[in-house]
């Protein structure tokens, strides 16, 4: 009986039929001839394959493209309003704030109590090289240091394109005035050396297709009148006898204007004072202050009666000036009238301004004597019928000397006398002063 092979107990179990390889049969034994069991292997490589950067990006995009599109939409929905509503206006405003604005020309003409004809041109230079277009803009001209609404005028500028250094402004614009604020600005212009000009306005700016609202808020630094530093009266001459309208003094007054502004003032009447005593008045017809130093003809009336009645105080007020060869006259504004209407803001500022001028005595005497001896360009001595046969030798000689009078040397001699110590001593002698008064009354 053949010996039967014993069957493993785990193959007799109920679930053994589901085991893999149960029907494979026994493996052949290894023989002594060196034969080996043949193995079939399926090799699964666990090594990770290296991808290029491009392949990695492509694979990443293929997996997450929908996420990128979603978050891009969210980002643009947030950033675009911020860009157009916040960033672009801020950048445009920064460009305007960093721009340079310079006043190059200004004219204030036809002054009325509540209006002027205004011309104002300013050069604007932006810190970028791209052209910027702006809509029409209304600029408020105001006093920055004043509280509340300190606007004194408005400028209405047309729309334009700003490229490089561009001139902006208005020409001959009728401009209503806020009289109170305008008077404050005029006061600053007259009394200060660098009175600021402040302006403010809002408009739309366009950089290509992009637009944004910008505000121009600038203070322009400028040279102003500085109390007319350098004021002078030159070419003064007494008219003896006076003209039919009472004018007995003519001269030229220089009112320096270091600004770029042309100011039409009007007919200006000034009080002439020696010390605190008003001794007459002077009138400048149709005064216009143009940039630079320009002389304006002055016609005045010296009240000689007042001077003689108050000769002692007058000489006393000139005590420091006469020994140095000049007279000191102070002028104070009395009224300013344009086209028959008083201009209150100019009148008030001139009333608060005292201008002092030194008048050389020598020049005054020379011009006065020249006017006496030369009426209408003709030497009055030529009109006298004087011959050698009808005149004594002394009279003929005197007239000859007068006809050949060297006024320059005469003025120098008189000026020298007036600057001598004897004059100072004379001014301190009341009795001699009274004698001088009587002599002058007789002469006049």
Short mmCIF file of C-alpha atoms in Angstrom, two decimals:
data_model
loop_
_atom_site.label_atom_id
_atom_site.label_comp_id
_atom_site.label_asym_id
_atom_site.label_seq_id
_atom_site.Cartn_x
_atom_site.Cartn_y
_atom_site.Cartn_z
CA UNK A 1 0.00 0.00 0.00
CA UNK A 2 1.48 3.14 -1.11
CA UNK A 3 2.26 5.44 1.61
CA UNK A 4 0.04 8.49 1.24
CA UNK A 5 1.45 12.03 1.73
CA UNK A 6 0.13 13.72 4.76
CA UNK A 7 -2.09 16.81 3.90
CA UNK A 8 -1.38 19.98 5.93
CA UNK A 9 -4.12 20.72 8.43
CA UNK A 10 -4.59 24.36 7.22
CA UNK A 11 -5.63 23.01 3.80
CA UNK A 12 -8.48 21.14 5.42
CA UNK A 13 -10.08 24.27 6.79
CA UNK A 14 -13.41 25.49 5.40
CA UNK A 15 -11.92 28.62 3.85
CA UNK A 16 -8.90 26.92 2.40
CA UNK A 17 -10.44 26.80 -1.03
CA UNK A 18 -10.11 30.56 -1.27
CA UNK A 19 -6.37 30.53 -0.65
CA UNK A 20 -4.14 31.60 -3.54
CA UNK A 21 -1.98 28.91 -5.11
CA UNK A 22 -3.80 25.98 -3.50
CA UNK A 23 -3.93 24.13 -6.80
CA UNK A 24 -0.37 24.86 -7.76
CA UNK A 25 0.94 21.52 -6.82
CA UNK A 26 4.25 20.71 -5.25
CA UNK A 27 7.41 22.53 -6.28
CA UNK A 28 10.00 20.38 -7.96
CA UNK A 29 12.93 19.59 -5.68
CA UNK A 30 16.39 20.77 -6.44
CA UNK A 31 18.49 18.05 -8.07
CA UNK A 32 22.07 17.33 -7.71
CA UNK A 33 22.87 18.53 -11.18
CA UNK A 34 22.91 22.15 -9.92
CA UNK A 35 19.57 23.03 -11.43
CA UNK A 36 17.91 25.91 -9.63
CA UNK A 37 14.33 26.89 -9.35
CA UNK A 38 13.46 29.53 -11.91
CA UNK A 39 12.07 32.75 -10.39
CA UNK A 40 9.88 35.21 -12.27
CA UNK A 41 10.15 38.76 -10.70
CA UNK A 42 8.10 41.78 -11.31
CA UNK A 43 10.20 44.76 -10.25
CA UNK A 44 8.33 47.86 -9.08
CA UNK A 45 10.69 50.84 -8.87
CA UNK A 46 10.02 53.14 -5.90
CA UNK A 47 12.55 55.85 -7.04
CA UNK A 48 10.91 59.34 -7.70
CA UNK A 49 11.40 60.67 -11.25
CA UNK A 50 12.86 64.22 -11.49
CA UNK A 51 10.70 66.70 -13.51
CA UNK A 52 11.88 69.91 -15.17
CA UNK A 53 10.65 73.24 -13.87
CA UNK A 54 8.48 73.71 -16.89
CA UNK A 55 6.89 70.29 -16.45
CA UNK A 56 6.31 71.01 -12.76
CA UNK A 57 4.58 74.30 -13.53
CA UNK A 58 2.47 72.73 -16.24
CA UNK A 59 1.43 69.89 -13.96
CA UNK A 60 0.71 72.39 -11.11
CA UNK A 61 -1.39 74.61 -13.41
CA UNK A 62 -3.27 71.62 -14.77
CA UNK A 63 -4.24 70.63 -11.23
CA UNK A 64 -5.00 74.12 -9.77
CA UNK A 65 -5.93 76.43 -12.69
CA UNK A 66 -9.47 76.86 -11.44
CA UNK A 67 -8.16 78.04 -8.07
CA UNK A 68 -5.91 80.58 -9.71
CA UNK A 69 -8.73 82.01 -11.80
CA UNK A 70 -11.01 82.21 -8.79
CA UNK A 71 -8.50 84.03 -6.61
CA UNK A 72 -7.48 86.32 -9.49
CA UNK A 73 -11.07 87.45 -9.86
CA UNK A 74 -11.27 88.11 -6.12
CA UNK A 75 -7.95 90.04 -6.19
CA UNK A 76 -8.97 92.22 -9.13
CA UNK A 77 -12.35 92.88 -7.58
CA UNK A 78 -10.52 94.29 -4.56
CA UNK A 79 -7.46 95.96 -6.07
CA UNK A 80 -9.02 97.73 -9.07
CA UNK A 81 -11.38 99.91 -7.02
CA UNK A 82 -8.50 100.62 -4.63
CA UNK A 83 -6.26 101.56 -7.55
CA UNK A 84 -8.71 103.86 -9.27
CA UNK A 85 -10.23 105.34 -6.12
CA UNK A 86 -7.18 105.55 -3.86
CA UNK A 87 -3.81 104.87 -5.48
CA UNK A 88 -4.19 106.78 -8.76
CA UNK A 89 -5.68 109.93 -7.14
CA UNK A 90 -2.96 109.81 -4.48
CA UNK A 91 -0.22 109.57 -7.11
CA UNK A 92 -1.80 112.36 -9.20
CA UNK A 93 -2.16 114.56 -6.12
CA UNK A 94 1.46 113.90 -5.18
CA UNK A 95 2.54 115.00 -8.65
CA UNK A 96 0.57 118.26 -8.31
CA UNK A 97 1.90 118.85 -4.79
CA UNK A 98 5.48 118.44 -6.00
CA UNK A 99 4.98 120.71 -9.00
CA UNK A 100 6.54 124.18 -9.08
CA UNK A 101 4.32 127.22 -9.58
CA UNK A 102 5.88 130.64 -10.22
CA UNK A 103 4.08 133.94 -10.81
CA UNK A 104 5.54 135.49 -13.97
CA UNK A 105 3.14 138.35 -14.66
CA UNK A 106 0.24 140.09 -12.93
CA UNK A 107 -1.74 143.24 -13.69
CA UNK A 108 -4.36 144.80 -11.45
CA UNK A 109 -6.07 147.44 -13.55
CA UNK A 110 -9.12 149.72 -13.38
CA UNK A 111 -9.49 149.56 -9.60
CA UNK A 112 -13.02 150.00 -8.27
CA UNK A 113 -14.25 149.69 -4.69
CA UNK A 114 -15.55 146.17 -5.39
CA UNK A 115 -13.78 144.96 -8.56
CA UNK A 116 -10.64 145.06 -10.70
CA UNK A 117 -9.58 143.90 -14.15
CA UNK A 118 -7.11 141.11 -13.41
CA UNK A 119 -4.38 139.53 -15.48
CA UNK A 120 -2.37 136.76 -13.87
CA UNK A 121 0.04 134.35 -15.54
CA UNK A 122 1.91 131.58 -13.70
CA UNK A 123 4.42 129.01 -14.92
CA UNK A 124 3.63 125.43 -13.81
CA UNK A 125 6.20 122.65 -14.13
CA UNK A 126 5.25 119.05 -13.31
CA UNK A 127 7.90 116.59 -12.05
CA UNK A 128 6.96 114.04 -14.74
CA UNK A 129 7.64 114.03 -18.45
CA UNK A 130 4.18 112.87 -19.54
CA UNK A 131 1.58 115.38 -20.75
CA UNK A 132 -1.34 115.83 -18.36
CA UNK A 133 -4.67 117.28 -19.48
CA UNK A 134 -6.86 119.14 -17.01
CA UNK A 135 -10.47 120.28 -17.14
CA UNK A 136 -11.45 123.93 -16.57
CA UNK A 137 -10.67 124.97 -13.02
CA UNK A 138 -11.82 127.71 -10.66
CA UNK A 139 -9.04 128.95 -8.40
CA UNK A 140 -9.78 130.72 -5.14
CA UNK A 141 -7.27 133.45 -4.28
CA UNK A 142 -7.20 133.77 -0.51
CA UNK A 143 -5.28 134.86 2.59
CA UNK A 144 -4.01 131.63 4.11
CA UNK A 145 -3.34 133.08 7.55
CA UNK A 146 -6.87 134.43 7.93
CA UNK A 147 -9.55 132.24 9.56
CA UNK A 148 -12.78 131.20 7.85
CA UNK A 149 -13.52 132.02 4.23
CA UNK A 150 -10.66 134.37 3.33
CA UNK A 151 -11.12 134.23 -0.46
CA UNK A 152 -10.73 137.68 -2.03
CA UNK A 153 -11.13 136.75 -5.72
CA UNK A 154 -11.66 133.83 -8.10
CA UNK A 155 -9.84 132.95 -11.30
CA UNK A 156 -11.59 130.95 -14.02
CA UNK A 157 -9.04 128.99 -16.05
CA UNK A 158 -9.81 127.09 -19.24
CA UNK A 159 -8.90 123.44 -19.64
CA UNK A 160 -5.44 122.82 -21.06
CA UNK A 161 -2.69 120.24 -21.47
CA UNK A 162 0.32 120.61 -19.19
CA UNK A 163 3.55 119.43 -20.77
CA UNK A 164 6.88 120.53 -19.37
CA UNK A 165 6.87 124.19 -18.31
CA UNK A 166 3.36 125.46 -19.06
CA UNK A 167 1.86 128.92 -18.48
CA UNK A 168 -1.54 129.01 -16.81
CA UNK A 169 -3.62 132.07 -16.09
CA UNK A 170 -6.19 134.62 -17.18
CA UNK A 171 -5.99 137.86 -19.14
CA UNK A 172 -8.11 140.96 -18.52
CA UNK A 173 -10.67 139.08 -16.46
CA UNK A 174 -13.31 141.18 -14.74
CA UNK A 175 -12.94 140.13 -11.12
CA UNK A 176 -15.38 140.94 -8.31
CA UNK A 177 -13.66 141.39 -4.96
CA UNK A 178 -14.32 140.48 -1.37
CA UNK A 179 -13.39 144.01 -0.27
CA UNK A 180 -12.34 143.17 3.31
CA UNK A 181 -10.06 140.27 2.38
CA UNK A 182 -8.70 142.11 -0.66
CA UNK A 183 -7.79 145.08 1.57
CA UNK A 184 -5.80 142.72 3.81
CA UNK A 185 -3.95 141.31 0.82
CA UNK A 186 -3.17 144.81 -0.52
CA UNK A 187 -1.84 145.79 2.92
CA UNK A 188 0.49 142.75 2.90
CA UNK A 189 1.69 143.52 -0.63
CA UNK A 190 2.53 147.13 0.25
CA UNK A 191 4.17 146.57 3.62
CA UNK A 192 5.82 143.14 3.30
CA UNK A 193 8.90 142.17 1.33
CA UNK A 194 7.57 138.74 0.31
CA UNK A 195 3.81 138.71 0.74
CA UNK A 196 2.50 135.21 -0.19
CA UNK A 197 -0.13 134.61 -2.87
CA UNK A 198 -2.27 131.59 -1.94
CA UNK A 199 -4.58 129.80 -4.36
CA UNK A 200 -6.68 126.67 -4.29
CA UNK A 201 -8.90 124.77 -6.75
CA UNK A 202 -10.06 121.27 -7.72
CA UNK A 203 -10.38 119.73 -11.18
CA UNK A 204 -10.13 116.45 -13.13
CA UNK A 205 -6.75 115.46 -14.55
CA UNK A 206 -6.20 112.95 -17.37
CA UNK A 207 -3.06 110.87 -17.85
CA UNK A 208 -3.87 109.11 -21.10
CA UNK A 209 -7.18 107.32 -20.47
CA UNK A 210 -6.76 107.39 -16.73
CA UNK A 211 -8.46 110.23 -14.90
CA UNK A 212 -8.45 111.38 -11.32
CA UNK A 213 -9.55 114.38 -9.27
CA UNK A 214 -6.75 116.60 -8.02
CA UNK A 215 -6.62 119.71 -5.86
CA UNK A 216 -4.15 122.50 -6.53
CA UNK A 217 -3.35 124.14 -3.20
CA UNK A 218 -0.31 126.40 -3.56
CA UNK A 219 1.31 129.38 -1.92
CA UNK A 220 3.42 131.35 -4.38
CA UNK A 221 6.44 133.15 -3.02
CA UNK A 222 6.97 136.55 -4.61
CA UNK A 223 8.71 139.88 -4.18
CA UNK A 224 6.37 142.64 -3.06
CA UNK A 225 6.61 146.39 -2.40
CA UNK A 226 8.31 146.33 1.02
CA UNK A 227 6.98 149.77 2.05
CA UNK A 228 8.52 151.28 -1.11
CA UNK A 229 12.05 150.93 0.24
CA UNK A 230 14.23 153.31 -1.79
CA UNK A 231 11.52 155.96 -2.21
CA UNK A 232 13.02 159.23 -3.46
CA UNK A 233 12.00 162.70 -4.61
CA UNK A 234 14.27 164.12 -7.30
CA UNK A 235 14.42 167.19 -9.48
CA UNK A 236 12.47 169.31 -6.99
CA UNK A 237 11.83 172.92 -7.95
CA UNK A 238 9.93 175.80 -6.37
CA UNK A 239 7.83 177.83 -8.80
CA UNK A 240 8.00 181.54 -8.04
CA UNK A 241 5.47 182.89 -8.67
CA UNK A 242 3.16 179.87 -8.43
CA UNK A 243 1.04 178.67 -11.33
CA UNK A 244 -2.60 179.65 -11.73
CA UNK A 245 -3.87 176.52 -9.92
CA UNK A 246 -1.62 177.21 -6.94
CA UNK A 247 1.10 174.73 -7.82
CA UNK A 248 4.42 176.02 -6.53
CA UNK A 249 6.42 172.78 -6.32
CA UNK A 250 7.26 170.26 -9.02
CA UNK A 251 9.41 167.15 -8.68
CA UNK A 252 9.73 163.51 -9.67
CA UNK A 253 8.89 160.74 -7.20
CA UNK A 254 10.33 157.24 -7.53
CA UNK A 255 8.27 154.43 -6.01
CA UNK A 256 10.35 151.22 -6.40
CA UNK A 257 8.41 148.13 -7.41
CA UNK A 258 10.53 144.93 -7.13
CA UNK A 259 7.55 142.67 -7.91
CA UNK A 260 6.26 141.36 -11.27
CA UNK A 261 2.93 143.09 -10.66
CA UNK A 262 1.64 146.15 -12.48
CA UNK A 263 -0.72 148.08 -10.21
CA UNK A 264 -2.93 150.81 -11.57
CA UNK A 265 -3.53 153.05 -8.55
CA UNK A 266 -5.12 156.30 -9.75
CA UNK A 267 -4.69 159.94 -8.81
CA UNK A 268 -2.88 159.95 -5.48
CA UNK A 269 -2.84 162.96 -3.13
CA UNK A 270 -0.15 163.05 -0.44
CA UNK A 271 0.31 165.32 2.56
CA UNK A 272 3.77 166.88 2.81
CA UNK A 273 5.07 167.12 6.35
CA UNK A 274 8.09 168.62 8.03
CA UNK A 275 8.27 166.69 11.24
CA UNK A 276 4.66 166.48 12.40
CA UNK A 277 3.56 169.73 10.69
CA UNK A 278 1.65 169.49 7.42
CA UNK A 279 3.17 172.16 5.15
CA UNK A 280 1.41 171.31 1.91
CA UNK A 281 0.35 168.52 -0.41
CA UNK A 282 1.50 166.78 -3.55
CA UNK A 283 -0.44 165.05 -6.30
CA UNK A 284 0.62 162.20 -8.59
CA UNK A 285 -1.83 161.98 -11.49
CA UNK A 286 -2.82 158.55 -12.80
CA UNK A 287 -0.22 156.66 -10.79
CA UNK A 288 0.69 153.26 -12.21
CA UNK A 289 3.27 151.13 -10.42
CA UNK A 290 5.15 149.11 -13.01
CA UNK A 291 7.90 146.58 -12.21
CA UNK A 292 11.20 148.31 -11.60
CA UNK A 293 12.11 151.89 -10.65
CA UNK A 294 10.05 154.47 -12.52
CA UNK A 295 9.73 158.21 -11.87
CA UNK A 296 6.32 159.81 -11.62
CA UNK A 297 5.76 163.58 -12.02
CA UNK A 298 4.64 165.31 -8.83
CA UNK A 299 2.84 168.64 -8.58
CA UNK A 300 2.64 170.16 -5.14
CA UNK A 301 1.48 173.13 -3.16
CA UNK A 302 3.66 174.32 -0.30
CA UNK A 303 1.71 176.51 2.12
CA UNK A 304 4.36 179.19 2.57
CA UNK A 305 2.18 181.04 5.04
CA UNK A 306 2.09 177.99 7.30
CA UNK A 307 5.83 177.54 6.89
CA UNK A 308 6.51 181.17 7.91
CA UNK A 309 4.12 181.06 10.85
CA UNK A 310 5.80 177.92 12.11
CA UNK A 311 9.33 178.63 10.94
CA UNK A 312 10.80 177.89 14.35
CA UNK A 313 9.32 174.37 14.59
CA UNK A 314 10.07 173.76 10.90
CA UNK A 315 13.74 174.69 11.32
CA UNK A 316 13.90 172.66 14.49
CA UNK A 317 12.50 169.58 12.70
CA UNK A 318 15.18 170.07 10.01
CA UNK A 319 17.96 170.61 12.52
CA UNK A 320 19.64 167.27 11.72
CA UNK A 321 19.09 167.54 7.98
CA UNK A 322 20.05 171.13 7.10
CA UNK A 323 23.67 170.92 8.32
CA UNK A 324 24.08 167.93 5.99
CA UNK A 325 22.78 169.83 2.98
CA UNK A 326 19.28 168.45 2.55
CA UNK A 327 15.68 168.79 3.66
CA UNK A 328 13.70 165.86 4.98
CA UNK A 329 10.08 165.73 3.84
CA UNK A 330 7.62 163.07 4.91
CA UNK A 331 4.69 162.12 2.69
CA UNK A 332 1.53 160.44 3.93
CA UNK A 333 -1.29 159.31 1.68
CA UNK A 334 -4.46 161.41 1.85
CA UNK A 335 -6.69 159.98 -0.87
CA UNK A 336 -6.61 157.76 -3.97
CA UNK A 337 -9.19 158.35 -6.69
CA UNK A 338 -9.65 156.42 -9.92
CA UNK A 339 -11.96 157.73 -12.63
CA UNK A 340 -13.62 160.06 -10.17
CA UNK A 341 -14.32 157.37 -7.55
CA UNK A 342 -12.30 156.93 -4.38
CA UNK A 343 -10.56 153.57 -4.07
CA UNK A 344 -10.88 152.76 -0.34
CA UNK A 345 -8.40 149.88 -0.11
CA UNK A 346 -5.63 151.99 -1.69
CA UNK A 347 -6.56 155.09 0.32
CA UNK A 348 -6.45 153.22 3.62
CA UNK A 349 -3.13 151.55 2.99
CA UNK A 350 -1.52 154.82 1.84
CA UNK A 351 -2.79 156.63 4.94
CA UNK A 352 -0.90 154.12 7.08
CA UNK A 353 2.33 154.47 5.09
CA UNK A 354 4.82 157.27 5.77
CA UNK A 355 7.49 157.80 3.11
CA UNK A 356 10.55 159.93 3.85
CA UNK A 357 12.63 161.62 1.20
CA UNK A 358 15.83 163.65 1.42
CA UNK A 359 15.81 166.68 -0.89
CA UNK A 360 19.26 168.17 -1.63
CA UNK A 361 19.16 171.87 -0.92
CA UNK A 362 21.69 172.66 -3.63
CA UNK A 363 19.62 170.93 -6.28
CA UNK A 364 16.44 172.63 -5.08
CA UNK A 365 18.10 176.07 -5.29
CA UNK A 366 19.63 175.41 -8.69
CA UNK A 367 16.33 174.28 -10.19
CA UNK A 368 14.42 177.13 -8.56
CA UNK A 369 16.81 179.82 -9.80
CA UNK A 370 16.87 178.27 -13.24
CA UNK A 371 13.08 178.47 -13.29
CA UNK A 372 13.17 182.13 -12.20
CA UNK A 373 15.69 183.23 -14.78
CA UNK A 374 14.35 181.07 -17.59
CA UNK A 375 10.63 181.48 -18.14
CA UNK A 376 9.30 179.21 -20.90
CA UNK A 377 12.84 178.51 -21.99
CA UNK A 378 13.75 182.20 -22.37
CA UNK A 379 16.23 184.02 -20.14
CA UNK A 380 14.26 186.90 -18.57
CA UNK A 381 17.35 189.09 -18.59
CA UNK A 382 17.30 189.03 -22.37
CA UNK A 383 13.90 190.79 -22.27
CA UNK A 384 15.39 193.83 -20.49
CA UNK A 385 16.44 196.68 -22.82
CA UNK A 386 19.84 197.46 -21.45
CA UNK A 387 22.53 199.26 -23.49
CA UNK A 388 25.97 200.50 -22.59
CA UNK A 389 24.91 204.15 -23.15
CA UNK A 390 21.87 204.02 -20.87
CA UNK A 391 23.33 202.01 -18.09
CA UNK A 392 26.09 202.54 -15.69
CA UNK A 393 29.13 200.38 -15.93
CA UNK A 394 28.26 198.68 -12.63
CA UNK A 395 24.69 197.80 -13.66
CA UNK A 396 25.84 196.48 -17.03
CA UNK A 397 28.48 194.38 -15.35
CA UNK A 398 25.92 192.99 -12.84
CA UNK A 399 23.46 192.06 -15.53
CA UNK A 400 26.23 190.49 -17.54
CA UNK A 401 27.15 188.38 -14.56
CA UNK A 402 23.51 187.39 -14.04
CA UNK A 403 23.13 186.45 -17.70
CA UNK A 404 26.17 184.25 -17.44
CA UNK A 405 25.16 182.92 -14.02
CA UNK A 406 26.65 179.52 -13.25
CA UNK A 407 23.76 178.02 -11.31
CA UNK A 408 25.67 174.89 -10.44
CA UNK A 409 28.42 176.76 -8.69
CA UNK A 410 25.85 179.01 -7.02
CA UNK A 411 23.95 176.04 -5.71
CA UNK A 412 27.15 174.52 -4.44
CA UNK A 413 28.10 177.71 -2.64
CA UNK A 414 24.69 178.06 -1.02
CA UNK A 415 24.69 174.42 -0.06
CA UNK A 416 28.10 174.90 1.49
CA UNK A 417 26.80 177.82 3.51
CA UNK A 418 23.80 175.80 4.65
CA UNK A 419 25.97 172.96 5.80
CA UNK A 420 28.32 175.16 7.80
CA UNK A 421 28.42 175.43 11.54
CA UNK A 422 27.09 179.00 11.32
CA UNK A 423 23.73 177.69 10.16
CA UNK A 424 23.42 175.48 13.21
CA UNK A 425 24.27 178.45 15.40
CA UNK A 426 21.76 180.60 13.53
CA UNK A 427 18.96 178.09 14.13
CA UNK A 428 19.53 178.39 17.86
CA UNK A 429 19.04 182.19 17.88
CA UNK A 430 15.30 183.07 18.05
CA UNK A 431 15.87 186.76 17.33
CA UNK A 432 17.65 185.99 14.09
CA UNK A 433 14.86 183.57 13.15
CA UNK A 434 12.28 186.34 13.47
CA UNK A 435 14.36 188.61 11.25
CA UNK A 436 14.52 185.81 8.65
CA UNK A 437 10.74 185.47 8.78
CA UNK A 438 10.27 189.17 8.04
CA UNK A 439 12.72 189.01 5.15
CA UNK A 440 11.01 185.99 3.61
CA UNK A 441 7.58 187.59 3.96
CA UNK A 442 8.80 190.63 2.12
CA UNK A 443 10.39 188.52 -0.60
CA UNK A 444 7.32 186.36 -1.11
#
